[in-house]
PDB file of C-alpha atoms in Angstrom:
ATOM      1  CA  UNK A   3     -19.783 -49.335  10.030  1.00 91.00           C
ATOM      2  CA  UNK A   4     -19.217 -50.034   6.498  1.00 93.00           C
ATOM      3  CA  UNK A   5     -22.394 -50.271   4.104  1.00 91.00           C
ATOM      4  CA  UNK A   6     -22.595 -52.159   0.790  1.00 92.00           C
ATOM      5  CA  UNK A   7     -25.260 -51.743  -1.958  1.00 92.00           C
ATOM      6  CA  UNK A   8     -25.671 -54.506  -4.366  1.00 92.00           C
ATOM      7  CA  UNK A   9     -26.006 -52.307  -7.646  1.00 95.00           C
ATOM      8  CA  UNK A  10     -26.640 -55.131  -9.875  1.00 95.00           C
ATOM      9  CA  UNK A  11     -30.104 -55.377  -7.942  1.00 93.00           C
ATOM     10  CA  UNK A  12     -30.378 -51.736  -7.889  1.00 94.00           C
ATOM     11  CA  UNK A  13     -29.818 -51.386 -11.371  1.00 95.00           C
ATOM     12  CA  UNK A  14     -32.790 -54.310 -12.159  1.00 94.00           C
ATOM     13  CA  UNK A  15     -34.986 -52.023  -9.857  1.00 94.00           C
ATOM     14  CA  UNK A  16     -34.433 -49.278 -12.028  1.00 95.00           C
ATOM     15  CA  UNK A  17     -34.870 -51.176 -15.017  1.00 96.00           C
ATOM     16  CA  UNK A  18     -38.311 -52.823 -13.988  1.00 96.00           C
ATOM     17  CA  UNK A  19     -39.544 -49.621 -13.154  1.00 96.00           C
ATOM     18  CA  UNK A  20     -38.341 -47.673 -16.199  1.00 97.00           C
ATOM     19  CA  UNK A  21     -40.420 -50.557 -18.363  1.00 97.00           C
ATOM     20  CA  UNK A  22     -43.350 -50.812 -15.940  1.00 97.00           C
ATOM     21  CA  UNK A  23     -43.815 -47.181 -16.475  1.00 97.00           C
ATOM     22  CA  UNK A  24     -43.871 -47.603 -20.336  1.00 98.00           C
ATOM     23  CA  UNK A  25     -46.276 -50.568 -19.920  1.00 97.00           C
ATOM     24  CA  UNK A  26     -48.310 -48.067 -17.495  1.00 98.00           C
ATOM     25  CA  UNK A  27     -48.695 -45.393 -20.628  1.00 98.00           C
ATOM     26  CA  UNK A  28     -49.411 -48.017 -23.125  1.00 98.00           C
ATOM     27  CA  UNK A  29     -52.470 -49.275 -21.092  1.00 97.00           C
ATOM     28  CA  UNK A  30     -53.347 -45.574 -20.337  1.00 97.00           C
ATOM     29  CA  UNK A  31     -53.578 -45.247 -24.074  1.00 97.00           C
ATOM     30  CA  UNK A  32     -55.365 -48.636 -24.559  1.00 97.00           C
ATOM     31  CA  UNK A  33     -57.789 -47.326 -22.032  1.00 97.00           C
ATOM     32  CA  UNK A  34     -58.648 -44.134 -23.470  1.00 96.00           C
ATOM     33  CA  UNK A  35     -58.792 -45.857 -27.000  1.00 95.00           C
ATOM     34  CA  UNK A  36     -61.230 -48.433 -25.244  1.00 96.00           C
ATOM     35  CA  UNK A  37     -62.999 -45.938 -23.509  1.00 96.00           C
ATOM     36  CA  UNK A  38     -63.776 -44.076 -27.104  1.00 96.00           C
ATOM     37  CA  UNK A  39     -63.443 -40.235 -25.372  1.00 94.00           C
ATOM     38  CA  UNK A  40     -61.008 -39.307 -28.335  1.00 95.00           C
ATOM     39  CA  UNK A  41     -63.084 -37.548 -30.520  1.00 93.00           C
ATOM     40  CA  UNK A  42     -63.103 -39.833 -33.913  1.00 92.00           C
ATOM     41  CA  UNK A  43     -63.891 -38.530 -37.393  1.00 89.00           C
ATOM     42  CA  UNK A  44     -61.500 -40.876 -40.306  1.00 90.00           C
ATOM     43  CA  UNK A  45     -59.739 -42.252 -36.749  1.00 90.00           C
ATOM     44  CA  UNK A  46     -55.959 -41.298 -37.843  1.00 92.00           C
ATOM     45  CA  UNK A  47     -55.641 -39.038 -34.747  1.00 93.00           C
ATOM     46  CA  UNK A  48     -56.857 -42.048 -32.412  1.00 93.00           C
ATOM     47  CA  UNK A  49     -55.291 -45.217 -34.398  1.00 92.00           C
ATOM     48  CA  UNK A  50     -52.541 -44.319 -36.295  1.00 93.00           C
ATOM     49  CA  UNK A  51     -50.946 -40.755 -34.227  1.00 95.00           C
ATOM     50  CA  UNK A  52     -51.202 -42.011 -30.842  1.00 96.00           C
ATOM     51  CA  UNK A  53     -48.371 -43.151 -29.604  1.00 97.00           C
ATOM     52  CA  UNK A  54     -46.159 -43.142 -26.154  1.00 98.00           C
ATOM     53  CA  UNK A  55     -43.062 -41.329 -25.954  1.00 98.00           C
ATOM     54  CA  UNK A  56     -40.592 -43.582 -24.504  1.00 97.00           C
ATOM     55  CA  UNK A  57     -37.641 -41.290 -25.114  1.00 97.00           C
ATOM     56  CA  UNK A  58     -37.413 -40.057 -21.468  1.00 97.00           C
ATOM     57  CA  UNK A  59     -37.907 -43.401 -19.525  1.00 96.00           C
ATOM     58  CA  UNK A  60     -34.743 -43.574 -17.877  1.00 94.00           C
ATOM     59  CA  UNK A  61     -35.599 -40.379 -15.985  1.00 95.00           C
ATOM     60  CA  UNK A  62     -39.052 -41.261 -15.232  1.00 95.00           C
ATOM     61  CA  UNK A  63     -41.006 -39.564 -18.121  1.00 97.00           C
ATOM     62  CA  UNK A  64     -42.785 -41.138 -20.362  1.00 97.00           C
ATOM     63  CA  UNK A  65     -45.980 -39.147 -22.499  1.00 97.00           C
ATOM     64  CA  UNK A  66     -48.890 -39.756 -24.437  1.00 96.00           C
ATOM     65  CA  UNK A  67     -48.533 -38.038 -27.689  1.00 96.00           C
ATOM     66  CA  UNK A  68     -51.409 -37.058 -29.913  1.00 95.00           C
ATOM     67  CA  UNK A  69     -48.913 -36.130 -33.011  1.00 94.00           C
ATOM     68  CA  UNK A  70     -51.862 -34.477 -35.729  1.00 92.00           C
ATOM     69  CA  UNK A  71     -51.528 -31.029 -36.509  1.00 88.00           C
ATOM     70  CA  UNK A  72     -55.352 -30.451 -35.698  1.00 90.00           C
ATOM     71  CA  UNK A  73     -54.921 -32.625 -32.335  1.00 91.00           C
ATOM     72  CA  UNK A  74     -54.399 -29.318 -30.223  1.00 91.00           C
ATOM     73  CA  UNK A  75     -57.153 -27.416 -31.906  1.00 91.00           C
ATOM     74  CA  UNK A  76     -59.415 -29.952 -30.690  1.00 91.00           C
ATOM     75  CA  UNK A  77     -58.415 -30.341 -27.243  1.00 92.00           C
ATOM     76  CA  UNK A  78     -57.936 -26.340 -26.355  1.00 91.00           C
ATOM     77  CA  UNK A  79     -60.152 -24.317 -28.626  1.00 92.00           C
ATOM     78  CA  UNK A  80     -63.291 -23.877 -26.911  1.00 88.00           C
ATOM     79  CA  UNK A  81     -65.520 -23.515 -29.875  1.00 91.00           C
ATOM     80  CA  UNK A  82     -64.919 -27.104 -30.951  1.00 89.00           C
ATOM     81  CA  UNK A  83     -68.017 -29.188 -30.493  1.00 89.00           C
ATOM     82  CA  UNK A  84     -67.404 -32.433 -30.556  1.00 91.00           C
ATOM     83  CA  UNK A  85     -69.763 -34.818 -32.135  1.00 90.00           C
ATOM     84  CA  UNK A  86     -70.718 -38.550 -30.769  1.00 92.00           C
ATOM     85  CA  UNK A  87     -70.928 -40.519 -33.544  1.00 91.00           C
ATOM     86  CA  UNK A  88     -67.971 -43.173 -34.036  1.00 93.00           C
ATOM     87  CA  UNK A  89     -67.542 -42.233 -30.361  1.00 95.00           C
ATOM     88  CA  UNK A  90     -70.204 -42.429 -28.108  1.00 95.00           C
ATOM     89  CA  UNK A  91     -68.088 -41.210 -24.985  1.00 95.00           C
ATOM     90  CA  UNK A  92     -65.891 -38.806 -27.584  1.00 94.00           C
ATOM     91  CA  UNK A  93     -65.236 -35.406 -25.912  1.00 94.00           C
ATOM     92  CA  UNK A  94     -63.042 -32.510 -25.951  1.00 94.00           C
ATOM     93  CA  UNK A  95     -60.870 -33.197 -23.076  1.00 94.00           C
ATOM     94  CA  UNK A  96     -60.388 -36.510 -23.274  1.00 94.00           C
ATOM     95  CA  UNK A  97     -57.720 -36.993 -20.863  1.00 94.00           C
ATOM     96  CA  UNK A  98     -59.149 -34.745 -18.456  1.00 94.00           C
ATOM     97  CA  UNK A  99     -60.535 -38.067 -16.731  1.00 95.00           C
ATOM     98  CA  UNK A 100     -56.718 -39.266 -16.271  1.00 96.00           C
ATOM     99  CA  UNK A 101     -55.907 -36.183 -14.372  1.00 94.00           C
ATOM    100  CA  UNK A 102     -58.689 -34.541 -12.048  1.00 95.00           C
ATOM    101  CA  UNK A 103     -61.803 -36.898 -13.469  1.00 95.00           C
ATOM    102  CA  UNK A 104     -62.946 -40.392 -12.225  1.00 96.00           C
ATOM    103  CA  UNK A 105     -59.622 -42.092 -13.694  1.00 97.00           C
ATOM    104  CA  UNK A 106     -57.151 -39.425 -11.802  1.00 97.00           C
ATOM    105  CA  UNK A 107     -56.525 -43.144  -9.080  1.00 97.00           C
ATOM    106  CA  UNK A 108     -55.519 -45.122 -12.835  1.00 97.00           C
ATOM    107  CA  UNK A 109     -52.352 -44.652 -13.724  1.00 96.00           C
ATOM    108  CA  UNK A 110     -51.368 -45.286 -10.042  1.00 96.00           C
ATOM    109  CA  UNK A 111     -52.632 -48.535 -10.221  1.00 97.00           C
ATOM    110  CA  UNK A 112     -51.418 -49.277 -13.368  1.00 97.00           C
ATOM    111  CA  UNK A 113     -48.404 -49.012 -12.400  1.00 97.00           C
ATOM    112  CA  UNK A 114     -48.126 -50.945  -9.250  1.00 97.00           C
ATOM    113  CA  UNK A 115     -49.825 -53.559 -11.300  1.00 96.00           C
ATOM    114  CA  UNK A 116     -47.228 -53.484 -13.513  1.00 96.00           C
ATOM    115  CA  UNK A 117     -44.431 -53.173 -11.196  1.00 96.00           C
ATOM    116  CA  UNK A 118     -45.493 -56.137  -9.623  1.00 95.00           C
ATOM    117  CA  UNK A 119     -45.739 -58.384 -12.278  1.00 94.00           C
ATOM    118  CA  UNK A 120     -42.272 -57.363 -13.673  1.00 91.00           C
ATOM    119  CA  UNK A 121     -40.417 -58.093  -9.640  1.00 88.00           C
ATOM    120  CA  UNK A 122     -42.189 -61.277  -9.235  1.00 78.00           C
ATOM    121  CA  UNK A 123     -40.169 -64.161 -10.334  1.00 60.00           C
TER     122      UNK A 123
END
């Protein structure tokens, strides 16, 4: 028995799935911009150094960085107290709802969602 893979629709596989997984950060981000839970004082750590890593894609890793030198401070240290004002929903661990909170199902979705819509043709 002799098998045969067609790589060249292997290789779009990959590729749709390496860019649905970078649109699946960038609407994790747009969601926890939306969501105002990043706590927001001038808004440079939430508008202007949030970004998504795309630099490991091809092995299935992509990241939300928070790149502000005060960024960990904020999320760890747990004296901060966060205040509500430009936020309403602002609070320390703002991602915490991605990863054990009532969002943990999101990304999932996201990402079939986005699958999808990059295979269907």
């Amino acid at each position: 028995m002799k098998i045969t893979f067609n790589t060249k629709n292997i290789n779009m596989i990959n590729k749709n799935a390496r860019l649905a997984l970078i649109d699946t950060a960038e609407a994790i981000k747009t969601d926890l911009i939306q969501s105002q839970t990043m706590p927001f004082d001038t808004g440079i750590m939430q508008n202007d150094s949030t970004f998504v890593d795309d630099k490991k894609a091809i092995k299935g890793v992509t990241k939300i960085v928070v790149d502000t030198v005060y960024s960990r401070k904020i999320y760890f240290d747990p004296e901060i107290h966060v205040k509500q004002g430009k936020n309403p929903n602002a609070k320390q661990y703002y991602f915490d709802d991605y990863i054990v909170g009532n969002k943990k199902d999101l990304p999932i979705k996201y990402f079939k969602q986005m699958l999808k819509r990059r295979t269907v043709q």
